[in-house]
GROMACS .gro file of C-alpha atoms in nm:
model
  228
    1ASN     CA    1   0.001  -0.001   0.002
    2ASP     CA    2   0.095   0.367  -0.015
    3GLU     CA    3   0.210   0.386   0.345
    4TRP     CA    4   0.433   0.081   0.301
    5HIS     CA    5   0.595   0.232  -0.006
    6LEU     CA    6   0.651   0.562   0.168
    7ASN     CA    7   0.820   0.392   0.464
    8GLU     CA    8   1.045   0.193   0.230
    9THR     CA    9   1.143   0.509   0.049
   10LEU     CA   10   1.220   0.692   0.376
   11ASN     CA   11   1.422   0.394   0.498
   12ARG     CA   12   1.638   0.433   0.188
   13VAL     CA   13   1.672   0.812   0.170
   14GLY     CA   14   1.638   0.895   0.535
   15ARG     CA   15   1.366   1.068   0.736
   16PRO     CA   16   1.349   1.451   0.754
   17PRO     CA   17   1.470   1.620   1.078
   18VAL     CA   18   1.228   1.779   1.319
   19TRP     CA   19   1.285   2.135   1.183
   20TRP     CA   20   1.134   2.022   0.852
   21LEU     CA   21   0.795   1.975   1.024
   22PRO     CA   22   0.683   2.323   1.152
   23PRO     CA   23   0.660   2.501   0.812
   24VAL     CA   24   0.498   2.190   0.659
   25LEU     CA   25   0.241   2.172   0.938
   26ALA     CA   26   0.179   2.549   0.908
   27LYS     CA   27   0.102   2.519   0.541
   28ARG     CA   28  -0.131   2.219   0.600
   29ARG     CA   29  -0.308   2.423   0.874
   30GLU     CA   30  -0.361   2.704   0.626
   31LEU     CA   31  -0.515   2.462   0.376
   32GLU     CA   32  -0.744   2.326   0.644
   33ALA     CA   33  -0.854   2.676   0.745
   34THR     CA   34  -0.935   2.785   0.395
   35ARG     CA   35  -1.098   2.460   0.262
   36GLY     CA   36  -1.426   2.498   0.084
   37GLU     CA   37  -1.746   2.302   0.101
   38GLY     CA   38  -1.685   1.933   0.027
   39ASP     CA   39  -1.309   1.973   0.082
   40TYR     CA   40  -1.208   1.743   0.369
   41SER     CA   41  -0.844   1.859   0.385
   42ARG     CA   42  -0.687   1.827   0.730
   43ALA     CA   43  -0.367   1.960   0.870
   44ILE     CA   44  -0.321   1.615   1.044
   45SER     CA   45  -0.506   1.302   0.954
   46HIS     CA   46  -0.635   1.084   1.237
   47HIS     CA   47  -0.534   0.784   1.037
   48VAL     CA   48  -0.171   0.874   0.967
   49ARG     CA   49   0.010   1.160   1.133
   50ILE     CA   50   0.273   1.332   0.920
   51SER     CA   51   0.495   1.354   1.232
   52ARG     CA   52   0.540   0.978   1.223
   53TYR     CA   53   0.768   1.015   0.920
   54VAL     CA   54   1.004   1.262   1.090
   55ARG     CA   55   1.335   1.142   1.242
   56PRO     CA   56   1.290   1.131   1.620
   57ILE     CA   57   1.518   1.363   1.817
   58ALA     CA   58   1.843   1.189   1.922
   59VAL     CA   59   2.051   1.259   2.227
   60ALA     CA   60   2.328   1.395   2.018
   61GLU     CA   61   2.111   1.664   1.866
   62ALA     CA   62   1.888   1.747   2.164
   63ARG     CA   63   2.082   2.067   2.245
   64GLN     CA   64   2.113   2.197   1.889
   65PRO     CA   65   1.953   2.543   1.853
   66GLU     CA   66   1.759   2.439   1.539
   67VAL     CA   67   1.604   2.147   1.730
   68THR     CA   68   1.498   2.371   2.023
   69GLN     CA   69   1.360   2.627   1.781
   70ALA     CA   70   1.161   2.365   1.588
   71VAL     CA   71   1.000   2.228   1.904
   72GLU     CA   72   0.914   2.581   2.013
   73GLU     CA   73   0.749   2.642   1.678
   74LEU     CA   74   0.552   2.323   1.714
   75LEU     CA   75   0.441   2.418   2.065
   76ARG     CA   76   0.295   2.745   1.931
   77PHE     CA   77   0.029   2.535   1.754
   78ILE     CA   78  -0.107   2.477   2.111
   79ASP     CA   79  -0.369   2.753   2.051
   80ASP     CA   80  -0.484   2.604   1.718
   81ASN     CA   81  -0.847   2.490   1.728
   82GLY     CA   82  -0.807   2.267   1.423
   83THR     CA   83  -0.645   1.926   1.389
   84ALA     CA   84  -0.294   2.067   1.438
   85GLY     CA   85  -0.386   2.170   1.790
   86TYR     CA   86  -0.589   1.864   1.867
   87TYR     CA   87  -0.320   1.617   1.764
   88LEU     CA   88  -0.029   1.827   1.888
   89PRO     CA   89   0.044   1.602   2.194
   90GLU     CA   90   0.084   1.298   1.967
   91VAL     CA   91   0.293   1.495   1.717
   92LEU     CA   92   0.531   1.610   1.991
   93HIS     CA   93   0.561   1.258   2.124
   94ASP     CA   94   0.634   1.131   1.773
   95VAL     CA   95   0.929   1.366   1.725
   96ASP     CA   96   1.052   1.336   2.089
   97PRO     CA   97   0.946   1.001   2.230
   98GLU     CA   98   1.235   1.003   2.486
   99GLY     CA   99   1.134   1.342   2.625
  100LEU     CA  100   1.471   1.499   2.556
  101VAL     CA  101   1.341   1.846   2.459
  102VAL     CA  102   0.963   1.868   2.478
  103PRO     CA  103   0.908   1.841   2.855
  104GLY     CA  104   1.149   2.128   2.938
  105LEU     CA  105   0.990   2.356   2.685
  106VAL     CA  106   0.640   2.261   2.798
  107VAL     CA  107   0.735   2.370   3.150
  108ALA     CA  108   0.855   2.700   3.013
  109PHE     CA  109   0.534   2.750   2.811
  110VAL     CA  110   0.321   2.673   3.123
  111ALA     CA  111   0.512   2.947   3.310
  112GLN     CA  112   0.423   3.196   3.029
  113ALA     CA  113   0.060   3.093   3.002
  114THR     CA  114  -0.201   3.359   3.078
  115GLU     CA  115  -0.518   3.149   3.057
  116ALA     CA  116  -0.623   2.819   3.217
  117GLU     CA  117  -0.716   2.674   2.881
  118GLN     CA  118  -0.358   2.716   2.753
  119VAL     CA  119  -0.232   2.531   3.061
  120ARG     CA  120  -0.489   2.254   3.008
  121ARG     CA  121  -0.380   2.207   2.644
  122LEU     CA  122  -0.013   2.196   2.756
  123ALA     CA  123  -0.110   1.939   3.022
  124ARG     CA  124  -0.243   1.711   2.748
  125ILE     CA  125   0.115   1.679   2.620
  126GLY     CA  126   0.202   1.524   2.957
  127ASP     CA  127  -0.051   1.250   2.897
  128GLU     CA  128   0.160   1.126   2.605
  129TYR     CA  129   0.438   1.034   2.849
  130VAL     CA  130   0.380   0.766   3.108
  131ALA     CA  131   0.217   0.898   3.429
  132GLY     CA  132   0.455   0.860   3.724
  133THR     CA  133   0.778   0.888   3.522
  134ARG     CA  134   1.021   1.171   3.577
  135ILE     CA  135   0.935   1.326   3.241
  136TRP     CA  136   0.562   1.324   3.317
  137GLU     CA  137   0.622   1.455   3.670
  138ASP     CA  138   0.818   1.752   3.537
  139ILE     CA  139   0.519   1.855   3.329
  140ALA     CA  140   0.263   1.768   3.597
  141LYS     CA  141   0.426   1.970   3.870
  142ALA     CA  142   0.456   2.274   3.645
  143VAL     CA  143   0.089   2.249   3.547
  144LEU     CA  144  -0.048   2.192   3.894
  145ARG     CA  145   0.165   2.474   4.042
  146SER     CA  146   0.044   2.728   3.797
  147PRO     CA  147  -0.125   3.011   3.986
  148ILE     CA  148  -0.405   3.037   3.717
  149VAL     CA  149  -0.530   2.678   3.772
  150GLN     CA  150  -0.573   2.659   4.142
  151SER     CA  151  -0.961   2.650   4.170
  152GLU     CA  152  -1.101   2.307   4.248
  153ASP     CA  153  -1.293   2.270   3.918
  154ILE     CA  154  -0.995   2.375   3.707
  155GLN     CA  155  -0.760   2.140   3.898
  156ARG     CA  156  -0.984   1.849   3.814
  157SER     CA  157  -0.972   1.952   3.447
  158MET     CA  158  -0.590   1.954   3.473
  159PHE     CA  159  -0.591   1.606   3.636
  160SER     CA  160  -0.799   1.468   3.349
  161ALA     CA  161  -0.573   1.635   3.088
  162LEU     CA  162  -0.254   1.495   3.255
  163GLY     CA  163  -0.390   1.141   3.217
  164GLY     CA  164  -0.703   1.014   3.390
  165ARG     CA  165  -0.841   0.761   3.146
  166GLY     CA  166  -0.780   0.468   3.373
  167VAL     CA  167  -0.853   0.121   3.234
  168THR     CA  168  -0.939   0.137   2.867
  169SER     CA  169  -0.939  -0.228   2.760
  170TRP     CA  170  -0.975  -0.552   2.949
  171SER     CA  171  -1.101  -0.908   2.950
  172GLY     CA  172  -1.245  -1.115   3.233
  173THR     CA  173  -1.483  -1.379   3.347
  174PRO     CA  174  -1.856  -1.292   3.336
  175GLY     CA  175  -1.984  -1.228   3.687
  176GLU     CA  176  -1.647  -1.120   3.819
  177VAL     CA  177  -1.461  -0.791   3.844
  178PRO     CA  178  -1.180  -0.800   3.589
  179PRO     CA  179  -0.845  -0.800   3.782
  180VAL     CA  180  -0.718  -0.504   3.583
  181PHE     CA  181  -0.957  -0.275   3.763
  182LEU     CA  182  -0.840  -0.391   4.105
  183ALA     CA  183  -0.477  -0.352   3.990
  184GLU     CA  184  -0.544   0.002   3.881
  185VAL     CA  185  -0.665   0.089   4.234
  186GLU     CA  186  -0.351  -0.057   4.387
  187SER     CA  187  -0.122   0.113   4.134
  188ALA     CA  188  -0.277   0.454   4.197
  189LYS     CA  189  -0.259   0.400   4.584
  190SER     CA  190   0.109   0.305   4.552
  191SER     CA  191   0.188   0.622   4.347
  192LEU     CA  192  -0.003   0.832   4.599
  193ALA     CA  193   0.200   0.688   4.887
  194ALA     CA  194   0.520   0.759   4.704
  195ALA     CA  195   0.437   1.114   4.594
  196LYS     CA  196   0.609   1.393   4.782
  197ASP     CA  197   0.491   1.696   4.582
  198GLU     CA  198   0.155   1.832   4.702
  199GLY     CA  199   0.020   1.875   4.353
  200LEU     CA  200   0.116   1.519   4.261
  201ARG     CA  201  -0.045   1.392   4.579
  202ARG     CA  202  -0.371   1.566   4.483
  203TYR     CA  203  -0.349   1.415   4.135
  204TRP     CA  204  -0.293   1.061   4.263
  205ALA     CA  205  -0.568   1.092   4.525
  206TRP     CA  206  -0.801   1.184   4.233
  207ARG     CA  207  -0.676   0.882   4.036
  208VAL     CA  208  -0.745   0.654   4.339
  209GLY     CA  209  -1.104   0.797   4.358
  210ARG     CA  210  -1.159   0.743   3.988
  211ALA     CA  211  -1.022   0.389   4.007
  212GLU     CA  212  -1.233   0.297   4.306
  213ALA     CA  213  -1.541   0.432   4.132
  214ASP     CA  214  -1.467   0.211   3.831
  215VAL     CA  215  -1.437  -0.089   4.062
  216ARG     CA  216  -1.777  -0.016   4.220
  217GLU     CA  217  -1.931   0.011   3.873
  218GLU     CA  218  -1.776  -0.324   3.774
  219GLN     CA  219  -1.893  -0.482   4.097
  220GLN     CA  220  -2.252  -0.378   4.020
  221ARG     CA  221  -2.216  -0.506   3.665
  222ALA     CA  222  -2.088  -0.838   3.790
  223LYS     CA  223  -2.385  -0.874   4.030
  224GLU     CA  224  -2.624  -0.817   3.747
  225GLU     CA  225  -2.450  -1.080   3.538
  226ARG     CA  226  -2.481  -1.323   3.827
  227GLY     CA  227  -2.859  -1.240   3.851
  228GLU     CA  228  -2.827  -1.086   4.198
   0.00000   0.00000   0.00000
């Protein structure tokens, strides 16, 4: 298929560097914004992201000015309301899966943010890195310490943006609570016990509550399946 042929070509000629992506994405965003009726052009397809064909940032180039500038330019898409903004967290993870550049710049952008919605969108980038890792914690602490997101409602919004999906797939025996839900509770409790930062403790307490609510829902479902 077309994607296979493209990958084969890139494997031969090499993938473009990260600084190739911002102007290309800007042009695609422009086409999306000006599309007419019946034109389904998107800056980023939900089937195949253009960022998947970019060479991921390597340790040896992480400090290069052109790399930093390129990631900064990508982060400025955070305010975009089209597909470029929506898929930006995935795009940034594609180009920096090891978190060599993105997390530090996200922290800086959070410090410069003037609206809670900007911080929430930046928090979504954290969700692309594994909750509980050092990379994720750097982003989470910056988000949760921001003075413009301290109300209770906004904090919950930040928790969800940072990664609160819980269990998304499972299998189990009818009439029983799938073990994965119980494991999620224990994992969240363990992370809560280990957290030292106050913001992270609030986040993990919220995750424990969400996980326990999911278990109660599964317990009720299991009872119904047993005819109780």
